[in-house]
XYZ file of C-alpha atoms in Angstrom:
689
model
C 127.617 132.709 56.201
C 128.692 129.184 55.334
C 125.985 127.850 57.644
C 123.220 130.006 56.170
C 120.084 128.031 55.235
C 119.342 127.316 51.592
C 115.837 128.481 50.807
C 113.609 128.257 47.757
C 113.624 131.512 45.772
C 109.845 131.709 45.988
C 110.096 131.683 49.782
C 112.877 134.284 49.716
C 110.771 136.646 47.614
C 107.769 136.184 49.886
C 109.846 136.895 52.999
C 111.330 139.997 51.432
C 107.975 141.297 50.209
C 106.447 141.028 53.691
C 109.437 142.790 55.287
C 110.385 145.339 52.649
C 109.303 148.373 54.675
C 111.184 147.463 57.858
C 114.900 148.368 57.689
C 115.725 146.560 60.935
C 114.341 143.257 59.657
C 116.086 143.677 56.319
C 119.352 144.385 58.109
C 118.935 141.218 60.169
C 118.222 139.223 57.015
C 121.351 140.531 55.318
C 123.506 139.556 58.304
C 122.083 136.094 58.945
C 121.361 134.590 55.537
C 123.625 134.859 52.496
C 120.718 134.169 50.133
C 118.696 137.041 51.568
C 121.586 139.495 51.649
C 121.609 140.738 48.020
C 117.859 141.328 47.855
C 117.819 142.873 51.340
C 120.550 145.354 50.422
C 118.653 146.391 47.318
C 115.546 147.232 49.334
C 117.549 148.859 52.131
C 118.937 151.468 49.712
C 115.661 152.021 47.829
C 114.684 154.852 50.209
C 117.617 156.853 51.583
C 117.362 159.435 54.362
C 120.065 162.090 54.808
C 119.282 164.465 57.683
C 122.778 165.292 58.982
C 125.901 166.597 57.239
C 128.029 163.635 58.286
C 125.574 161.313 56.544
C 126.364 162.922 53.181
C 129.974 161.723 53.198
C 128.959 158.319 54.569
C 126.441 157.824 51.759
C 129.000 158.895 49.140
C 131.533 156.401 50.498
C 128.897 153.682 50.505
C 128.043 154.240 46.844
C 131.731 154.214 45.912
C 132.137 150.865 47.675
C 128.967 149.347 46.184
C 128.437 151.020 42.798
C 126.193 148.168 41.646
C 123.548 149.384 44.140
C 123.238 152.850 42.548
C 120.391 151.810 40.207
C 118.315 150.617 43.186
C 118.118 154.042 44.904
C 114.706 155.449 44.024
C 113.929 157.958 46.775
C 115.970 160.437 48.847
C 114.734 162.246 51.958
C 116.828 165.231 52.997
C 116.818 168.566 54.765
C 117.615 171.060 51.983
C 119.292 173.304 54.559
C 121.772 170.468 55.179
C 122.160 168.937 51.732
C 120.727 169.868 48.363
C 120.643 166.511 46.579
C 121.170 167.639 42.966
C 124.692 165.989 42.760
C 122.974 162.615 43.181
C 121.199 163.098 39.863
C 124.460 162.269 38.066
C 125.071 158.913 39.730
C 121.593 157.581 40.599
C 119.850 156.776 37.317
C 116.638 155.481 38.956
C 116.169 158.334 41.429
C 112.592 159.555 40.938
C 111.431 160.995 44.274
C 112.677 163.803 46.533
C 111.323 164.407 50.038
C 112.376 167.710 51.582
C 111.668 168.305 55.244
C 113.362 170.772 57.564
C 114.586 169.854 61.012
C 112.021 171.226 63.466
C 114.804 172.987 65.427
C 115.718 174.950 62.303
C 112.226 175.741 61.041
C 112.811 179.493 61.034
C 115.471 179.207 58.334
C 114.211 180.456 54.998
C 114.805 178.153 52.043
C 116.249 180.018 49.067
C 117.945 177.860 46.444
C 120.494 179.563 44.173
C 119.665 179.909 40.516
C 122.524 177.555 39.625
C 121.004 174.782 41.753
C 117.560 175.272 40.218
C 119.132 175.174 36.758
C 120.825 171.854 37.571
C 117.510 170.418 38.730
C 115.858 171.536 35.486
C 118.631 170.093 33.348
C 119.410 166.822 35.109
C 116.287 166.179 37.193
C 114.085 164.945 34.393
C 113.661 161.608 36.177
C 112.211 163.280 39.286
C 108.466 162.694 39.099
C 107.514 162.968 42.798
C 108.229 165.842 45.205
C 107.228 165.809 48.889
C 107.910 169.080 50.768
C 107.093 169.616 54.419
C 107.860 172.150 57.173
C 109.711 174.530 54.852
C 109.867 178.333 54.931
C 110.056 180.352 51.731
C 110.746 184.057 51.544
C 108.216 184.677 48.777
C 105.583 182.778 46.854
C 107.804 183.182 43.801
C 110.589 181.227 45.544
C 108.194 178.368 46.203
C 107.033 178.338 42.589
C 110.627 178.348 41.288
C 111.263 175.131 43.205
C 108.231 173.464 41.627
C 109.152 174.632 38.139
C 112.685 173.248 38.540
C 111.268 169.744 37.993
C 109.825 169.708 34.472
C 108.344 166.203 34.643
C 106.740 166.413 38.066
C 103.769 164.035 38.290
C 103.169 163.823 42.043
C 103.230 166.741 44.510
C 102.717 166.554 48.279
C 102.789 169.749 50.399
C 102.442 170.154 54.158
C 103.119 172.905 56.724
C 104.662 175.470 54.395
C 105.051 179.155 55.114
C 105.661 182.245 53.000
C 107.383 185.089 54.801
C 106.436 187.919 52.432
C 102.970 188.139 50.857
C 102.471 188.676 47.154
C 102.927 192.379 46.488
C 100.066 192.831 44.025
C 97.489 191.024 41.940
C 99.570 191.399 38.760
C 102.409 189.394 40.326
C 99.962 186.727 41.419
C 98.517 186.419 37.909
C 102.022 186.040 36.465
C 102.751 183.229 38.948
C 99.519 181.453 38.029
C 100.263 181.765 34.327
C 103.738 180.251 34.673
C 102.429 177.372 36.768
C 99.586 176.693 34.343
C 101.998 176.559 31.430
C 104.810 174.510 32.967
C 103.403 172.539 35.920
C 101.491 169.371 35.002
C 101.037 167.225 38.135
C 98.718 164.226 37.990
C 98.507 163.707 41.765
C 98.316 166.513 44.363
C 98.159 165.984 48.121
C 97.930 168.884 50.567
C 97.399 169.212 54.304
C 95.737 172.519 55.147
C 97.189 173.412 58.530
C 97.900 177.138 58.163
C 96.747 180.187 56.229
C 99.775 179.759 53.956
C 98.751 176.185 53.154
C 95.369 177.522 52.079
C 96.971 180.151 49.827
C 99.294 177.609 48.200
C 96.462 175.115 47.781
C 94.282 177.678 46.040
C 97.161 178.603 43.733
C 97.952 175.011 42.789
C 94.341 173.933 42.331
C 93.564 176.843 40.048
C 96.791 176.454 38.048
C 96.756 172.666 37.583
C 93.027 171.941 37.352
C 93.363 170.642 33.799
C 95.997 167.992 34.695
C 95.130 166.788 38.217
C 93.664 163.303 38.159
C 94.024 162.408 41.857
C 93.400 165.033 44.544
C 93.786 164.538 48.300
C 93.148 167.346 50.793
C 93.311 167.352 54.593
C 90.749 169.816 55.942
C 91.309 171.268 59.376
C 90.657 174.934 60.030
C 87.549 177.081 59.749
C 88.998 178.879 56.734
C 89.087 175.589 54.812
C 85.600 176.589 53.635
C 87.313 178.948 51.167
C 89.017 175.883 49.678
C 85.546 174.453 49.147
C 84.683 177.421 46.958
C 87.992 177.135 45.092
C 87.396 173.445 44.323
C 83.857 173.968 43.101
C 84.870 176.856 40.807
C 87.277 174.736 38.738
C 86.328 172.647 35.720
C 88.355 169.509 36.628
C 88.280 167.951 33.178
C 90.436 164.909 34.089
C 89.832 164.542 37.829
C 88.870 160.946 38.617
C 89.714 160.479 42.307
C 89.170 162.866 45.241
C 89.964 162.171 48.897
C 89.008 164.526 51.741
C 90.798 163.855 55.022
C 88.981 165.405 57.954
C 90.643 167.014 60.941
C 88.591 167.992 63.966
C 88.889 169.505 67.412
C 86.608 169.496 70.445
C 85.324 173.037 69.980
C 82.305 174.014 67.986
C 81.954 175.234 65.342
C 85.562 174.335 64.521
C 84.975 170.732 65.582
C 82.550 170.193 62.729
C 83.968 172.604 60.145
C 85.873 169.959 58.210
C 82.727 167.810 57.967
C 80.706 170.780 56.756
C 83.421 171.618 54.232
C 83.421 168.091 52.854
C 79.634 168.277 52.429
C 79.967 171.651 50.687
C 82.617 170.262 48.329
C 80.745 167.102 47.375
C 77.168 168.320 47.222
C 76.219 168.599 43.532
C 79.912 168.240 42.612
C 79.974 166.496 39.225
C 83.276 166.617 37.287
C 82.806 164.542 34.115
C 85.416 161.862 34.884
C 85.205 161.671 38.683
C 84.483 158.101 39.776
C 86.089 157.648 43.228
C 85.101 159.768 46.249
C 86.582 159.021 49.669
C 86.141 160.784 53.013
C 88.680 159.813 55.655
C 88.183 160.256 59.394
C 91.312 160.304 61.550
C 91.774 157.963 64.467
C 91.000 157.250 67.209
C 87.419 156.184 66.645
C 86.585 156.611 70.332
C 87.176 160.374 70.059
C 84.873 160.578 67.057
C 82.139 158.826 69.050
C 82.632 161.347 71.869
C 82.167 164.248 69.463
C 79.029 162.700 68.007
C 77.628 162.225 71.510
C 78.632 165.523 73.079
C 78.873 168.224 70.390
C 75.585 169.723 69.323
C 74.922 169.253 65.646
C 77.663 166.693 65.088
C 75.258 163.766 64.720
C 73.199 165.712 62.175
C 76.315 166.533 60.131
C 77.370 162.881 60.092
C 73.935 161.928 58.815
C 74.107 164.621 56.135
C 77.553 163.435 55.031
C 76.211 159.877 54.874
C 73.422 160.948 52.518
C 75.743 163.147 50.439
C 78.137 160.274 49.797
C 75.216 158.061 48.817
C 74.791 160.094 45.634
C 78.141 158.810 44.369
C 78.244 155.212 43.100
C 81.912 154.755 44.089
C 82.162 156.509 47.445
C 83.773 155.325 50.673
C 83.960 156.358 54.303
C 87.329 155.305 55.694
C 88.469 155.250 59.310
C 92.152 154.772 60.083
C 93.363 153.291 63.359
C 96.918 154.225 64.310
C 97.170 151.148 66.542
C 97.098 147.464 65.641
C 93.516 146.243 66.012
C 92.106 142.766 66.399
C 89.529 141.706 63.805
C 86.987 141.330 66.615
C 87.487 144.960 67.586
C 87.222 146.061 63.940
C 83.838 144.330 63.774
C 82.765 146.160 66.948
C 83.765 149.540 65.496
C 81.970 148.769 62.249
C 78.753 147.992 64.138
C 78.977 151.215 66.161
C 79.831 153.475 63.217
C 76.997 151.935 61.210
C 74.553 153.630 63.601
C 75.791 157.037 62.468
C 76.512 156.256 58.795
C 73.820 153.662 57.970
C 73.708 154.261 54.193
C 77.452 153.748 53.719
C 77.288 150.682 55.977
C 74.444 149.149 53.940
C 76.433 149.677 50.786
C 79.539 148.081 52.300
C 81.476 151.325 51.850
C 82.290 151.884 55.520
C 85.889 150.719 55.907
C 88.259 150.542 58.886
C 91.970 150.324 58.152
C 94.494 149.171 60.736
C 97.304 146.724 61.177
C 95.989 143.396 62.372
C 96.700 142.472 65.967
C 96.521 138.961 67.389
C 95.883 140.079 70.976
C 92.409 141.286 71.914
C 91.978 144.376 74.041
C 91.447 148.119 74.075
C 92.714 150.660 71.551
C 93.471 153.435 74.050
C 94.410 153.988 77.694
C 92.761 152.041 80.498
C 90.750 154.422 82.685
C 89.385 151.910 85.210
C 89.867 148.313 86.265
C 87.768 146.347 88.782
C 87.126 142.715 89.794
C 83.708 141.277 90.581
C 83.155 140.231 94.190
C 83.218 136.518 93.276
C 86.508 136.893 91.319
C 84.911 135.471 88.177
C 85.124 138.627 86.078
C 87.471 141.506 85.508
C 85.984 144.615 83.912
C 88.101 147.266 82.215
C 87.029 150.691 80.948
C 88.933 152.628 78.326
C 89.264 156.008 76.682
C 88.254 154.265 73.443
C 84.585 154.287 74.657
C 84.481 150.554 75.372
C 84.120 148.178 78.309
C 85.535 144.649 78.249
C 84.618 141.726 80.502
C 87.434 139.207 81.027
C 87.304 135.856 82.782
C 89.854 134.808 85.403
C 91.990 133.104 82.725
C 92.382 136.340 80.773
C 89.949 135.444 77.990
C 87.788 138.189 76.553
C 84.171 137.313 77.344
C 82.348 140.351 75.934
C 83.165 143.859 74.739
C 80.878 146.733 73.862
C 80.731 150.484 73.282
C 79.375 151.801 76.566
C 79.511 155.575 76.076
C 80.114 158.237 73.478
C 83.642 158.909 74.630
C 85.970 157.675 77.399
C 84.514 155.348 80.027
C 85.904 156.725 83.291
C 84.597 154.423 86.024
C 82.888 151.062 86.626
C 81.079 149.472 89.554
C 79.781 145.901 89.918
C 76.618 145.269 91.895
C 77.304 143.142 95.017
C 76.040 139.965 93.339
C 77.537 140.618 89.889
C 74.305 140.610 87.893
C 74.661 144.264 86.982
C 77.304 146.886 86.435
C 77.305 150.694 86.310
C 79.532 152.728 84.015
C 80.363 156.430 84.099
C 81.218 158.254 80.890
C 82.765 161.432 79.577
C 79.497 161.958 77.680
C 77.867 162.979 80.991
C 75.856 159.787 81.355
C 75.638 157.011 83.928
C 74.647 153.676 82.394
C 73.520 150.436 84.058
C 74.121 147.103 82.319
C 72.722 143.618 82.771
C 75.728 141.260 82.753
C 73.994 138.161 84.147
C 74.627 136.557 80.737
C 78.105 137.868 79.815
C 77.819 136.693 76.234
C 74.870 139.080 75.692
C 75.294 142.209 77.824
C 72.577 144.819 77.374
C 71.815 148.239 78.820
C 68.875 148.466 81.177
C 69.079 152.140 82.188
C 70.703 155.385 81.118
C 70.788 158.141 83.766
C 71.279 161.628 82.314
C 70.930 164.157 85.142
C 74.584 165.215 85.110
C 75.542 168.098 82.824
C 79.260 167.295 82.435
C 81.427 164.175 82.357
C 80.712 161.601 85.070
C 84.083 160.857 86.647
C 83.187 158.174 89.194
C 80.478 155.726 90.191
C 80.027 153.300 93.088
C 77.482 150.636 94.092
C 76.508 150.449 97.748
C 77.425 147.211 99.595
C 73.767 146.297 100.157
C 72.976 146.834 96.476
C 70.288 149.485 96.999
C 72.110 152.649 95.910
C 74.328 153.864 93.106
C 76.403 157.005 93.595
C 77.875 159.102 90.807
C 80.231 162.081 90.886
C 80.685 164.551 88.070
C 82.732 167.466 86.771
C 79.507 169.477 87.062
C 80.211 169.733 90.804
C 77.570 167.297 92.031
C 77.237 163.867 93.604
C 73.972 162.128 92.811
C 72.355 159.147 94.516
C 70.149 156.743 92.556
C 67.831 153.917 93.521
C 69.605 150.821 92.173
C 66.299 148.981 91.607
C 64.102 151.657 90.000
C 66.937 153.983 88.836
C 65.053 156.959 90.215
C 67.087 159.991 91.209
C 67.077 160.250 95.004
C 69.377 163.065 96.073
C 71.599 165.804 94.728
C 74.686 166.629 96.757
C 76.327 169.826 95.565
C 80.097 170.138 95.769
C 82.981 171.186 93.551
C 84.360 169.224 90.607
C 84.077 165.632 91.868
C 86.907 163.197 91.118
C 85.922 160.129 93.156
C 83.032 158.667 95.197
C 83.215 155.645 97.549
C 80.848 153.898 99.959
C 82.016 152.706 103.350
C 81.794 148.918 103.709
C 78.871 149.200 106.152
C 77.008 151.347 103.607
C 76.328 154.116 106.121
C 78.685 156.723 104.687
C 79.728 158.045 101.311
C 83.051 159.756 100.647
C 83.431 162.244 97.814
C 86.781 163.659 96.757
C 87.268 166.932 94.980
C 90.703 168.295 94.238
C 90.532 170.887 97.029
C 87.961 169.353 99.329
C 86.783 165.984 100.600
C 83.431 165.252 102.248
C 81.852 162.394 104.191
C 78.093 162.081 103.775
C 75.696 160.445 106.252
C 73.419 158.025 104.419
C 71.414 156.902 107.468
C 69.238 160.025 107.855
C 65.574 159.428 107.055
C 64.824 162.524 105.044
C 68.158 163.917 103.924
C 71.780 163.116 103.435
C 73.911 165.397 105.529
C 77.605 166.151 105.507
C 79.191 164.531 108.539
C 82.657 165.923 107.969
C 84.233 168.162 105.380
C 87.818 169.238 104.844
C 89.207 171.873 102.547
C 92.735 172.235 103.881
C 94.716 170.904 100.952
C 94.771 169.324 97.518
C 93.443 165.761 97.713
C 94.818 162.939 95.577
C 93.087 159.902 97.137
C 90.543 158.844 99.764
C 89.552 155.412 101.142
C 87.557 153.897 104.064
C 89.010 151.208 106.293
C 87.288 147.752 106.330
C 85.683 148.409 109.720
C 84.125 151.712 108.548
C 85.543 153.524 111.556
C 88.374 155.400 109.896
C 89.365 156.722 106.506
C 92.592 157.907 104.944
C 93.405 160.734 102.538
C 96.431 161.315 100.347
C 97.461 164.836 99.422
C 99.302 166.609 96.623
C 101.780 167.890 99.199
C 102.950 164.332 99.966
C 101.086 164.199 103.294
C 98.945 161.208 104.310
C 96.240 161.574 106.976
C 94.221 158.989 108.896
C 90.914 160.264 110.252
C 88.361 159.090 112.788
C 85.011 158.692 111.017
C 82.904 159.270 114.141
C 84.544 162.496 115.343
C 86.140 163.765 112.157
C 89.408 164.240 113.995
C 92.774 163.639 112.403
C 94.369 160.640 114.122
C 97.708 160.739 112.324
C 99.491 163.101 109.984
C 102.150 161.181 108.050
C 104.835 163.116 106.197
C 107.401 160.738 104.673
C 106.665 161.268 100.985
C 108.399 164.034 99.027
C 105.863 164.291 96.204
C 102.115 163.902 95.663
C 100.317 160.886 97.109
C 98.112 159.411 94.375
C 96.734 156.272 96.045
C 95.969 155.014 99.560
C 94.617 151.620 100.669
C 93.980 149.659 103.873
C 94.842 146.001 104.310
C 91.830 143.706 104.648
C 92.186 143.525 108.434
C 92.702 147.271 108.731
C 96.003 146.884 110.592
C 98.126 148.330 107.785
C 97.745 151.134 105.292
C 99.779 151.908 102.192
C 100.396 155.143 100.333
C 101.711 155.356 96.766
C 103.488 158.480 95.650
C 104.888 160.181 92.608
C 108.247 160.109 94.380
C 108.538 156.473 93.228
C 107.912 154.830 96.607
C 105.180 152.928 98.399
C 105.100 153.384 102.179
C 103.389 150.986 104.586
C 102.054 152.306 107.893
C 100.866 150.770 111.150
C 97.362 152.198 111.546
C 97.311 151.841 115.342
C 100.459 153.908 115.907
C 100.934 155.884 112.690
C 104.488 154.539 112.373
C 105.899 153.785 108.936
C 106.957 150.133 109.022
C 108.298 149.812 105.475
C 109.247 151.970 102.502
C 109.282 150.062 99.226
C 111.950 151.334 96.830
C 112.599 149.974 93.352
C 110.468 151.815 90.835
C 112.453 154.267 88.729
C 109.493 156.560 88.025
C 106.334 157.698 89.788
C 104.111 155.051 91.370
C 100.544 155.542 90.101
C 98.597 152.823 91.959
C 99.087 150.206 94.683
C 96.984 147.660 96.587
C 97.176 144.921 99.259
C 96.545 141.270 98.488
C 93.475 139.819 100.267
C 95.709 137.926 102.711
C 97.666 141.090 103.518
C 101.045 139.446 102.904
C 101.747 141.203 99.609
C 101.521 144.590 97.949
C 101.331 145.228 94.203
C 102.377 148.559 92.712
C 102.110 150.071 89.221
C 104.368 152.760 87.856
C 105.268 155.152 85.082
C 108.372 152.992 84.588
C 106.027 150.559 82.750
C 106.343 147.810 85.374
C 104.237 146.151 88.054
C 106.073 145.047 91.195
C 105.051 142.499 93.827
C 106.358 143.068 97.373
C 106.299 141.193 100.686
C 104.806 143.112 103.595
C 106.872 141.316 106.225
C 110.325 142.443 105.044
C 109.633 144.767 102.099
C 111.483 142.587 99.584
C 110.481 142.713 95.918
C 109.342 139.233 94.907
C 108.795 139.920 91.229
C 108.979 142.680 88.628
C 106.485 142.257 85.782
C 107.558 143.981 82.549
C 104.858 143.004 80.056
C 103.619 146.583 79.608
C 105.083 149.070 77.148
C 103.461 152.200 78.588
C 102.607 153.785 81.932
C 100.749 151.364 84.203
C 98.029 153.252 86.080
C 95.832 150.460 87.445
C 96.571 147.314 89.421
C 94.285 145.005 91.434
C 94.212 141.575 93.091
C 91.101 139.481 92.587
C 89.132 139.051 95.852
C 90.225 135.383 96.040
C 93.859 136.402 95.605
C 94.456 134.080 92.658
C 95.094 136.711 89.989
C 96.815 140.072 89.711
C 95.602 142.364 86.931
C 96.946 145.621 85.554
C 96.068 148.115 82.846
C 98.254 150.613 80.995
C 97.974 153.769 78.917
C 98.411 151.866 75.652
C 95.211 149.889 76.318
C 96.925 146.636 77.274
C 95.405 144.560 80.086
C 97.460 141.814 81.734
C 95.951 139.130 84.002
C 98.488 137.013 85.914
C 97.888 133.796 87.850
C 99.557 133.788 91.240
C 100.820 130.760 93.102
């Protein structure tokens, strides 16, 4: 402490203010700088959490040792089944907020506070002005109301995931409850999340009882029955209401997927309380999922347009979108542009707002679904579940990003000469993009023959064909110059399509069947070979287009002869599913990556396993050879990428930049970079010596 730096008090206050909500940082401050210690301790005890019985005694001992900190405790979070915090009312003069939340493992316990405890709250809890209750079970509605009435000066109430075991016996009892609440409960701010039928019942009770005192109202709308809340809101007079926020919850199904939007329109249409000035509708994150719903659910686009016009009638209205991940300002601008297409009136007014923590690194917001290098190694393209595609240069700089589909982008394919790129989307569309000027990418074709999500796309080596596979059970071939549909190949749910390097064959992989299609026939495309003897996890052609390999869910790897369709080798060293297979660039070696955490390397002329690469602690999800064939890169659920030698199987390097499962890894064709993509949306491009 004697060596602690002496800082200006203005700087100390600024440091503390920026770090006041992070206990770990405050703890570090208090241990490393004597000047920061007093202020850090004050903020560290401002919000206290007691979730276990042993913490009760520890907190008591702490207050006895540091009594001067008692006035700084303002909020206590506790499980009322573990500790009912009324004794703290005697010793914490500034305590004004209780948060009660039950341990999820004990959710079936019914909360029933003794009359003596409720009396103590009424007598000594006059400083408690905020009550947050979540995940609690009450025996009766009366028990819930007794808890509320135990705090006579309650100003702020937040309720979520509550349940009542016994329904109200009759309407007379319900009227008595409403009368008591109306007389004694005077909250100014009410926040409720409508997750269950009980939440709806409690919300209706509170809104009807406290309509004359509520100034700020925030409701999360989720289920179909939330429409009854719409009627309840519109029936009240709301004499002092000045701020209403509707938080929307949605699911993929219709009509439930759009119910919360319809409810918000029903609430706000012709809704005119005399003092209401602020109206906010909040969409949950991620934005990519919202775009998928707009693109794929019938009627969703119309509802968004109707909500846009409804909000326009309010002079102080906002549409707010929250991102749960840190987002770069560049990405926020991209989302604003895309959302403006669906909410143009709010965008024109400047009332379309995206909230997120600022991030310095550019990149995707959600998992990486595909990663591919251009043939000249100049560009890396990544596709994400957040609906976007990003072009990166070989130095890892973001060149261009855009929203490619309404929903996850599942596959990408460069044309042989890099002027164009195809993208496959969960919205059931195949798009073709002109990327000859990367700073101004634009779409030149949208192909909409598929009826379900397009899972894979591939560009033929000669640049004349584009293939697409879909969950609708079809593979389609397209003319890459005119974008005319050429051929429909009917299968099962298609997971992957790949051209052979000579362009004469097309492989399609379904989960239970793989097929090789002849592309040289003049009038039709016929199946050369088809297998349905197992569950397929991967398929790949060799560089000479004479063989191909398949990986299976059973852990088996097979090498096949393309001309005869015969199985050349059946390889059975893996103990779990094989998720990736790849040939070396000379075709002499083949690798298989498995969920058993290993990568095996095989001699393709003899079928002998030459190496087994051990080191990953979780499943290996992808692997590839370097162009020179001397190295193998592997990506794993253990959040690492490993680089191996193929001569002795030694691990040269373990890359640990990722903080989530790494599902994609690829060398650039010139071998100078190694790129990887993870489930958290992070893309890493490494220069190799």
